[in-house]
């Protein structure tokens, strides 16, 4: 039997964005968090490198510099009002986290330590600035632990291992969500005045990815099926340094601590692509450079990987070449122990998955699908907006990686996602509670669970001619090859045909496990449907954008085209068809310029 629960605010997702929203909403409204994972297993927990905020603890820094770097990093597609809001709030937000108990790594005099990260610069000298606040290489883990403890302390209700499958919109406003309980196979209706999607990303569309298995884009898929557009889906970030073949992330902090990228000839090739910031250029720039080195035959031993070298000899050599200094002005020199103490988890990954010691040997890396810049369109209060005029859909909110505010535009800077989830998670929580306190519950329709029921029934009763694993593998391969770092019209069309074919074949799958408890075959199959829908939206959005900007690099249109394309894509999805529209980018202080690194 379908159970019904009632809360003022329902948050879908127990990651950083969801928990931050819950903490803030629960202060004034009856709040619950629904999460398909036990919250501590959310992907936020894997974030390594840091959270960016212009604290200026080790050298001069200003939130205005952070704003400009983010605008530039976004290749001018980010909305400048939202970026300024985020970078300004970031400073207080980091102190808030500190006061909530987050154990940041410290400077010798006890302040929050900071390190350099790609694209973060001193706007006067153009040199890298130490802006990333961190907790060794476990920053996300610490954020998640800290927020979860606070949520428990504040008695927030959690529905762990419930997977939201549908959003209910009645009379043009939020009415709640429908969720599938993994332990029992039952559907539950959550009647709510406001719902906040904080469901994370969708990197599982691609073959090599740093993303958790759970990153299947559920939130975006559920909302597009209910008529909400998806924004800027063509922009998906490839992180330059994933472990070769596995995709597991090697944080940019390794380069922040002095690690150098080398090709088969032992060249520090980033000098050619980004003469000023070299190995610490934006991720899109570094990923393309690695890709070009490999395709021009300079991969290690001719293979499809390069080296990331963080051995003390290499770090010290290039620190001397760069004239790199410590905050006190002395030359930057490291020992193996020092390197290992800054990146203990990375060292473990390398030992476990590669059998190498990064203090003695270089790490084999290749770019890995990492971060969704696009997602559910929102304003700075997390309110979902549904058209080119930014019309608000009352009671529906989104925050974190599933949302597109847009602060990352065409390319996200490292450390800016953790800022995003905390700042916008907080504001979504506050605003949703405020909205709920002034609104009535919408009436629930009789068949509130209808769509979810029909979807499950269909997955259980297909003719079984096709297998989930085959479709998933083919989708990932075609997306990695043709909707990856470099794109062409020919490749994108090939991918589009394939995705359409796979969506058709998906109609013929059948879940053979008829069990109710923890039927992962069923949830996997449903998630594949989400990934296929998002792959379709991504490819169609990418095909239409005939320019290169940020992470979207078209070989057939190699230049950025501000005259025609300085605008956000909105993609509406209906019965398998995608309709595109566009909305203007908000420009306040910074007119688009060429990006120079
Ligand atoms: C390996 C790695 C390292 C990273 N390092 C950094 C870094 O150093 N700095 C930085 O700024 N960014 C980093 N990022 C990016 C950043 O960590 C993520 O973008 C961010 O943590 C996402 O947070 P979130 O709250 O939006 O989603 P998540 O933390 O993934 O949480 C999503 C939640 O949604 C729930 N959920 C999903 N679908 C459903 C559903 N259908 N029903 C119910 N619940 C659902 C899940 O259970 C989960 O609790 C990194 C990312 C990765 C993958």
PDB file of N, CA and C in Angstrom, residues 46-51 115-118 120 132-140 210 237 239-243 247-261 279-281 283 286 308-310 339-350 358 363-366 368 370 412-416 418:
ATOM      1  N   UNK A  46      33.566  12.402  -1.556  1.00  0.00           N
ATOM      2  CA  UNK A  46      34.794  12.054  -2.292  1.00  0.00           C
ATOM      3  C   UNK A  46      35.586  13.297  -2.699  1.00  0.00           C
ATOM      4  N   UNK A  47      35.015  14.480  -2.503  1.00  0.00           N
ATOM      5  CA  UNK A  47      35.703  15.701  -2.955  1.00  0.00           C
ATOM      6  C   UNK A  47      37.014  15.842  -2.194  1.00  0.00           C
ATOM      7  N   UNK A  48      38.056  16.096  -2.935  1.00  0.00           N
ATOM      8  CA  UNK A  48      39.385  16.000  -2.340  1.00  0.00           C
ATOM      9  C   UNK A  48      39.992  17.359  -2.047  1.00  0.00           C
ATOM     10  N   UNK A  49      40.132  18.148  -3.135  1.00  0.00           N
ATOM     11  CA  UNK A  49      41.067  19.257  -3.125  1.00  0.00           C
ATOM     12  C   UNK A  49      40.749  20.439  -2.240  1.00  0.00           C
ATOM     13  N   UNK A  50      39.507  20.928  -2.268  1.00  0.00           N
ATOM     14  CA  UNK A  50      39.263  22.095  -1.440  1.00  0.00           C
ATOM     15  C   UNK A  50      38.034  22.876  -1.823  1.00  0.00           C
ATOM     16  N   UNK A  51      37.774  23.892  -1.009  1.00  0.00           N
ATOM     17  CA  UNK A  51      36.635  24.789  -1.211  1.00  0.00           C
ATOM     18  C   UNK A  51      37.204  26.210  -1.332  1.00  0.00           C
ATOM     19  N   UNK A 115      45.549  26.665  -0.462  1.00  0.00           N
ATOM     20  CA  UNK A 115      46.530  26.284  -1.478  1.00  0.00           C
ATOM     21  C   UNK A 115      46.056  26.703  -2.873  1.00  0.00           C
ATOM     22  N   UNK A 116      46.980  26.738  -3.840  1.00  0.00           N
ATOM     23  CA  UNK A 116      46.577  27.158  -5.189  1.00  0.00           C
ATOM     24  C   UNK A 116      45.755  26.083  -5.891  1.00  0.00           C
ATOM     25  N   UNK A 117      44.956  26.489  -6.847  1.00  0.00           N
ATOM     26  CA  UNK A 117      44.147  25.573  -7.653  1.00  0.00           C
ATOM     27  C   UNK A 117      44.009  26.184  -9.041  1.00  0.00           C
ATOM     28  N   UNK A 118      43.712  25.347 -10.040  1.00  0.00           N
ATOM     29  CA  UNK A 118      43.643  25.829 -11.415  1.00  0.00           C
ATOM     30  C   UNK A 118      42.704  27.005 -11.614  1.00  0.00           C
ATOM     31  N   UNK A 120      42.637  29.967 -10.396  1.00  0.00           N
ATOM     32  CA  UNK A 120      42.513  30.963  -9.323  1.00  0.00           C
ATOM     33  C   UNK A 120      43.783  31.815  -9.302  1.00  0.00           C
ATOM     34  N   UNK A 132      42.212  27.922  -2.116  1.00  0.00           N
ATOM     35  CA  UNK A 132      41.468  26.705  -1.769  1.00  0.00           C
ATOM     36  C   UNK A 132      41.679  26.347  -0.304  1.00  0.00           C
ATOM     37  N   UNK A 133      40.589  26.379   0.491  1.00  0.00           N
ATOM     38  CA  UNK A 133      40.661  25.951   1.890  1.00  0.00           C
ATOM     39  C   UNK A 133      40.463  24.441   1.878  1.00  0.00           C
ATOM     40  N   UNK A 134      41.178  23.726   2.712  1.00  0.00           N
ATOM     41  CA  UNK A 134      41.142  22.269   2.580  1.00  0.00           C
ATOM     42  C   UNK A 134      41.347  21.565   3.909  1.00  0.00           C
ATOM     43  N   UNK A 135      41.001  20.287   3.843  1.00  0.00           N
ATOM     44  CA  UNK A 135      41.225  19.403   4.969  1.00  0.00           C
ATOM     45  C   UNK A 135      41.991  18.241   4.346  1.00  0.00           C
ATOM     46  N   UNK A 136      43.321  18.320   4.341  1.00  0.00           N
ATOM     47  CA  UNK A 136      44.188  17.398   3.588  1.00  0.00           C
ATOM     48  C   UNK A 136      43.579  17.184   2.196  1.00  0.00           C
ATOM     49  N   UNK A 137      43.434  15.913   1.740  1.00  0.00           N
ATOM     50  CA  UNK A 137      42.730  15.701   0.474  1.00  0.00           C
ATOM     51  C   UNK A 137      41.401  15.007   0.730  1.00  0.00           C
ATOM     52  N   UNK A 138      40.755  15.432   1.844  1.00  0.00           N
ATOM     53  CA  UNK A 138      39.467  14.835   2.241  1.00  0.00           C
ATOM     54  C   UNK A 138      38.457  15.937   2.562  1.00  0.00           C
ATOM     55  N   UNK A 139      38.509  17.020   1.821  1.00  0.00           N
ATOM     56  CA  UNK A 139      37.682  18.181   2.161  1.00  0.00           C
ATOM     57  C   UNK A 139      36.185  17.848   2.127  1.00  0.00           C
ATOM     58  N   UNK A 140      35.760  17.157   1.076  1.00  0.00           N
ATOM     59  CA  UNK A 140      34.332  16.833   0.944  1.00  0.00           C
ATOM     60  C   UNK A 140      33.858  15.899   2.045  1.00  0.00           C
ATOM     61  N   UNK A 210      35.002  10.112 -13.159  1.00  0.00           N
ATOM     62  CA  UNK A 210      35.383  10.175 -11.745  1.00  0.00           C
ATOM     63  C   UNK A 210      34.157  10.029 -10.853  1.00  0.00           C
ATOM     64  N   UNK A 237      32.202  18.944 -17.816  1.00  0.00           N
ATOM     65  CA  UNK A 237      33.646  19.090 -17.627  1.00  0.00           C
ATOM     66  C   UNK A 237      34.389  17.756 -17.587  1.00  0.00           C
ATOM     67  N   UNK A 239      37.822  16.346 -16.288  1.00  0.00           N
ATOM     68  CA  UNK A 239      38.943  16.696 -15.412  1.00  0.00           C
ATOM     69  C   UNK A 239      40.205  16.113 -16.043  1.00  0.00           C
ATOM     70  N   UNK A 240      41.295  16.898 -16.049  1.00  0.00           N
ATOM     71  CA  UNK A 240      42.492  16.419 -16.761  1.00  0.00           C
ATOM     72  C   UNK A 240      43.102  15.149 -16.180  1.00  0.00           C
ATOM     73  N   UNK A 241      42.990  14.959 -14.860  1.00  0.00           N
ATOM     74  CA  UNK A 241      43.775  13.872 -14.281  1.00  0.00           C
ATOM     75  C   UNK A 241      42.926  12.814 -13.579  1.00  0.00           C
ATOM     76  N   UNK A 242      42.476  11.845 -14.374  1.00  0.00           N
ATOM     77  CA  UNK A 242      41.869  10.639 -13.811  1.00  0.00           C
ATOM     78  C   UNK A 242      42.908   9.534 -13.928  1.00  0.00           C
ATOM     79  N   UNK A 243      42.865   8.559 -13.028  1.00  0.00           N
ATOM     80  CA  UNK A 243      43.784   7.420 -13.158  1.00  0.00           C
ATOM     81  C   UNK A 243      43.477   6.716 -14.478  1.00  0.00           C
ATOM     82  N   UNK A 247      39.563   6.141 -14.347  1.00  0.00           N
ATOM     83  CA  UNK A 247      38.854   7.418 -14.211  1.00  0.00           C
ATOM     84  C   UNK A 247      38.877   7.988 -12.808  1.00  0.00           C
ATOM     85  N   UNK A 248      39.341   7.226 -11.818  1.00  0.00           N
ATOM     86  CA  UNK A 248      39.357   7.723 -10.423  1.00  0.00           C
ATOM     87  C   UNK A 248      40.154   9.017 -10.363  1.00  0.00           C
ATOM     88  N   UNK A 249      39.599   9.981  -9.631  1.00  0.00           N
ATOM     89  CA  UNK A 249      40.168  11.330  -9.694  1.00  0.00           C
ATOM     90  C   UNK A 249      41.486  11.472  -8.933  1.00  0.00           C
ATOM     91  N   UNK A 250      42.434  12.136  -9.583  1.00  0.00           N
ATOM     92  CA  UNK A 250      43.630  12.611  -8.890  1.00  0.00           C
ATOM     93  C   UNK A 250      43.461  14.121  -8.791  1.00  0.00           C
ATOM     94  N   UNK A 251      43.209  14.609  -7.597  1.00  0.00           N
ATOM     95  CA  UNK A 251      42.836  16.010  -7.429  1.00  0.00           C
ATOM     96  C   UNK A 251      43.860  16.985  -8.011  1.00  0.00           C
ATOM     97  N   UNK A 252      43.313  18.131  -8.445  1.00  0.00           N
ATOM     98  CA  UNK A 252      44.136  19.227  -8.949  1.00  0.00           C
ATOM     99  C   UNK A 252      45.117  19.707  -7.875  1.00  0.00           C
ATOM    100  N   UNK A 253      44.784  19.415  -6.606  1.00  0.00           N
ATOM    101  CA  UNK A 253      45.672  19.819  -5.506  1.00  0.00           C
ATOM    102  C   UNK A 253      47.061  19.215  -5.694  1.00  0.00           C
ATOM    103  N   UNK A 254      47.153  18.085  -6.393  1.00  0.00           N
ATOM    104  CA  UNK A 254      48.475  17.482  -6.637  1.00  0.00           C
ATOM    105  C   UNK A 254      49.320  18.452  -7.465  1.00  0.00           C
ATOM    106  N   UNK A 255      48.684  19.121  -8.426  1.00  0.00           N
ATOM    107  CA  UNK A 255      49.420  20.153  -9.181  1.00  0.00           C
ATOM    108  C   UNK A 255      49.588  21.409  -8.328  1.00  0.00           C
ATOM    109  N   UNK A 256      48.579  21.686  -7.482  1.00  0.00           N
ATOM    110  CA  UNK A 256      48.699  22.817  -6.558  1.00  0.00           C
ATOM    111  C   UNK A 256      49.917  22.658  -5.647  1.00  0.00           C
ATOM    112  N   UNK A 257      50.218  21.416  -5.286  1.00  0.00           N
ATOM    113  CA  UNK A 257      51.365  21.156  -4.403  1.00  0.00           C
ATOM    114  C   UNK A 257      52.662  21.031  -5.206  1.00  0.00           C
ATOM    115  N   UNK A 258      52.593  21.254  -6.516  1.00  0.00           N
ATOM    116  CA  UNK A 258      53.824  21.283  -7.317  1.00  0.00           C
ATOM    117  C   UNK A 258      53.944  20.180  -8.358  1.00  0.00           C
ATOM    118  N   UNK A 259      52.940  19.278  -8.454  1.00  0.00           N
ATOM    119  CA  UNK A 259      52.980  18.203  -9.451  1.00  0.00           C
ATOM    120  C   UNK A 259      52.995  18.766 -10.871  1.00  0.00           C
ATOM    121  N   UNK A 260      53.678  18.047 -11.779  1.00  0.00           N
ATOM    122  CA  UNK A 260      53.889  18.536 -13.147  1.00  0.00           C
ATOM    123  C   UNK A 260      53.402  17.480 -14.141  1.00  0.00           C
ATOM    124  N   UNK A 261      52.757  17.942 -15.227  1.00  0.00           N
ATOM    125  CA  UNK A 261      52.320  17.023 -16.282  1.00  0.00           C
ATOM    126  C   UNK A 261      53.437  16.855 -17.304  1.00  0.00           C
ATOM    127  N   UNK A 279      50.706  24.315 -15.622  1.00  0.00           N
ATOM    128  CA  UNK A 279      49.942  23.144 -15.155  1.00  0.00           C
ATOM    129  C   UNK A 279      48.688  23.526 -14.390  1.00  0.00           C
ATOM    130  N   UNK A 280      48.568  24.794 -14.000  1.00  0.00           N
ATOM    131  CA  UNK A 280      47.395  25.221 -13.235  1.00  0.00           C
ATOM    132  C   UNK A 280      46.415  26.044 -14.076  1.00  0.00           C
ATOM    133  N   UNK A 281      46.388  25.787 -15.374  1.00  0.00           N
ATOM    134  CA  UNK A 281      45.367  26.437 -16.215  1.00  0.00           C
ATOM    135  C   UNK A 281      44.009  25.802 -15.902  1.00  0.00           C
ATOM    136  N   UNK A 283      40.571  23.660 -16.210  1.00  0.00           N
ATOM    137  CA  UNK A 283      40.489  22.239 -16.547  1.00  0.00           C
ATOM    138  C   UNK A 283      40.227  21.972 -18.023  1.00  0.00           C
ATOM    139  N   UNK A 286      43.535  22.323 -19.863  1.00  0.00           N
ATOM    140  CA  UNK A 286      44.492  21.242 -19.597  1.00  0.00           C
ATOM    141  C   UNK A 286      44.001  19.926 -20.220  1.00  0.00           C
ATOM    142  N   UNK A 308      51.540  12.357 -14.499  1.00  0.00           N
ATOM    143  CA  UNK A 308      51.481  13.443 -13.523  1.00  0.00           C
ATOM    144  C   UNK A 308      52.574  13.111 -12.513  1.00  0.00           C
ATOM    145  N   UNK A 309      53.579  13.977 -12.454  1.00  0.00           N
ATOM    146  CA  UNK A 309      54.771  13.655 -11.664  1.00  0.00           C
ATOM    147  C   UNK A 309      54.827  14.545 -10.410  1.00  0.00           C
ATOM    148  N   UNK A 310      54.707  13.924  -9.252  1.00  0.00           N
ATOM    149  CA  UNK A 310      54.764  14.686  -7.996  1.00  0.00           C
ATOM    150  C   UNK A 310      55.928  14.180  -7.124  1.00  0.00           C
ATOM    151  N   UNK A 339      54.997  15.879   0.821  1.00  0.00           N
ATOM    152  CA  UNK A 339      54.032  15.631  -0.259  1.00  0.00           C
ATOM    153  C   UNK A 339      52.978  14.637   0.233  1.00  0.00           C
ATOM    154  N   UNK A 340      53.447  13.545   0.811  1.00  0.00           N
ATOM    155  CA  UNK A 340      52.507  12.506   1.227  1.00  0.00           C
ATOM    156  C   UNK A 340      51.534  13.001   2.296  1.00  0.00           C
ATOM    157  N   UNK A 341      51.999  13.898   3.171  1.00  0.00           N
ATOM    158  CA  UNK A 341      51.098  14.380   4.224  1.00  0.00           C
ATOM    159  C   UNK A 341      50.008  15.276   3.649  1.00  0.00           C
ATOM    160  N   UNK A 342      50.280  15.906   2.500  1.00  0.00           N
ATOM    161  CA  UNK A 342      49.265  16.775   1.889  1.00  0.00           C
ATOM    162  C   UNK A 342      48.253  15.978   1.065  1.00  0.00           C
ATOM    163  N   UNK A 343      48.665  14.803   0.549  1.00  0.00           N
ATOM    164  CA  UNK A 343      47.762  14.033  -0.321  1.00  0.00           C
ATOM    165  C   UNK A 343      47.730  12.549   0.087  1.00  0.00           C
ATOM    166  N   UNK A 344      47.331  12.287   1.337  1.00  0.00           N
ATOM    167  CA  UNK A 344      47.372  10.892   1.803  1.00  0.00           C
ATOM    168  C   UNK A 344      46.423   9.957   1.046  1.00  0.00           C
ATOM    169  N   UNK A 345      45.211  10.450   0.716  1.00  0.00           N
ATOM    170  CA  UNK A 345      44.265   9.561   0.041  1.00  0.00           C
ATOM    171  C   UNK A 345      44.724   9.230  -1.373  1.00  0.00           C
ATOM    172  N   UNK A 346      45.270  10.248  -2.064  1.00  0.00           N
ATOM    173  CA  UNK A 346      45.765  10.022  -3.420  1.00  0.00           C
ATOM    174  C   UNK A 346      46.876   8.972  -3.375  1.00  0.00           C
ATOM    175  N   UNK A 347      47.720   9.066  -2.373  1.00  0.00           N
ATOM    176  CA  UNK A 347      48.800   8.096  -2.234  1.00  0.00           C
ATOM    177  C   UNK A 347      48.223   6.688  -2.075  1.00  0.00           C
ATOM    178  N   UNK A 348      47.177   6.584  -1.265  1.00  0.00           N
ATOM    179  CA  UNK A 348      46.523   5.280  -1.094  1.00  0.00           C
ATOM    180  C   UNK A 348      45.937   4.766  -2.405  1.00  0.00           C
ATOM    181  N   UNK A 349      45.233   5.662  -3.136  1.00  0.00           N
ATOM    182  CA  UNK A 349      44.647   5.231  -4.426  1.00  0.00           C
ATOM    183  C   UNK A 349      45.738   4.673  -5.331  1.00  0.00           C
ATOM    184  N   UNK A 350      46.857   5.406  -5.419  1.00  0.00           N
ATOM    185  CA  UNK A 350      47.917   4.997  -6.343  1.00  0.00           C
ATOM    186  C   UNK A 350      48.496   3.650  -5.926  1.00  0.00           C
ATOM    187  N   UNK A 358      53.456   7.367  -5.415  1.00  0.00           N
ATOM    188  CA  UNK A 358      53.589   8.645  -6.125  1.00  0.00           C
ATOM    189  C   UNK A 358      54.775   9.493  -5.663  1.00  0.00           C
ATOM    190  N   UNK A 363      52.479   9.285 -11.987  1.00  0.00           N
ATOM    191  CA  UNK A 363      51.156   8.637 -12.011  1.00  0.00           C
ATOM    192  C   UNK A 363      50.609   8.672 -13.445  1.00  0.00           C
ATOM    193  N   UNK A 364      50.222   7.515 -14.016  1.00  0.00           N
ATOM    194  CA  UNK A 364      49.618   7.514 -15.362  1.00  0.00           C
ATOM    195  C   UNK A 364      48.197   8.087 -15.325  1.00  0.00           C
ATOM    196  N   UNK A 365      47.936   9.122 -16.117  1.00  0.00           N
ATOM    197  CA  UNK A 365      46.617   9.768 -16.061  1.00  0.00           C
ATOM    198  C   UNK A 365      46.006   9.970 -17.451  1.00  0.00           C
ATOM    199  N   UNK A 366      44.712  10.146 -17.500  1.00  0.00           N
ATOM    200  CA  UNK A 366      43.999  10.572 -18.708  1.00  0.00           C
ATOM    201  C   UNK A 366      42.795  11.393 -18.246  1.00  0.00           C
ATOM    202  N   UNK A 368      39.069  12.587 -17.431  1.00  0.00           N
ATOM    203  CA  UNK A 368      37.947  11.771 -16.959  1.00  0.00           C
ATOM    204  C   UNK A 368      36.697  12.653 -16.828  1.00  0.00           C
ATOM    205  N   UNK A 370      33.767  14.504 -15.411  1.00  0.00           N
ATOM    206  CA  UNK A 370      33.842  14.883 -14.006  1.00  0.00           C
ATOM    207  C   UNK A 370      32.643  15.661 -13.489  1.00  0.00           C
ATOM    208  N   UNK A 412      33.702  24.888 -15.063  1.00  0.00           N
ATOM    209  CA  UNK A 412      33.804  25.201 -13.631  1.00  0.00           C
ATOM    210  C   UNK A 412      35.260  25.248 -13.185  1.00  0.00           C
ATOM    211  N   UNK A 413      35.576  26.197 -12.333  1.00  0.00           N
ATOM    212  CA  UNK A 413      36.896  26.212 -11.712  1.00  0.00           C
ATOM    213  C   UNK A 413      36.915  25.216 -10.559  1.00  0.00           C
ATOM    214  N   UNK A 414      38.078  24.593 -10.353  1.00  0.00           N
ATOM    215  CA  UNK A 414      38.243  23.700  -9.214  1.00  0.00           C
ATOM    216  C   UNK A 414      37.908  24.433  -7.930  1.00  0.00           C
ATOM    217  N   UNK A 415      37.351  23.738  -6.951  1.00  0.00           N
ATOM    218  CA  UNK A 415      36.938  24.253  -5.629  1.00  0.00           C
ATOM    219  C   UNK A 415      35.631  25.055  -5.658  1.00  0.00           C
ATOM    220  N   UNK A 416      35.110  25.317  -6.835  1.00  0.00           N
ATOM    221  CA  UNK A 416      33.894  26.129  -6.902  1.00  0.00           C
ATOM    222  C   UNK A 416      32.613  25.320  -6.771  1.00  0.00           C
ATOM    223  N   UNK A 418      32.183  22.937  -4.351  1.00  0.00           N
ATOM    224  CA  UNK A 418      31.916  22.876  -2.907  1.00  0.00           C
ATOM    225  C   UNK A 418      31.375  24.224  -2.419  1.00  0.00           C
TER     226      UNK A 418
END
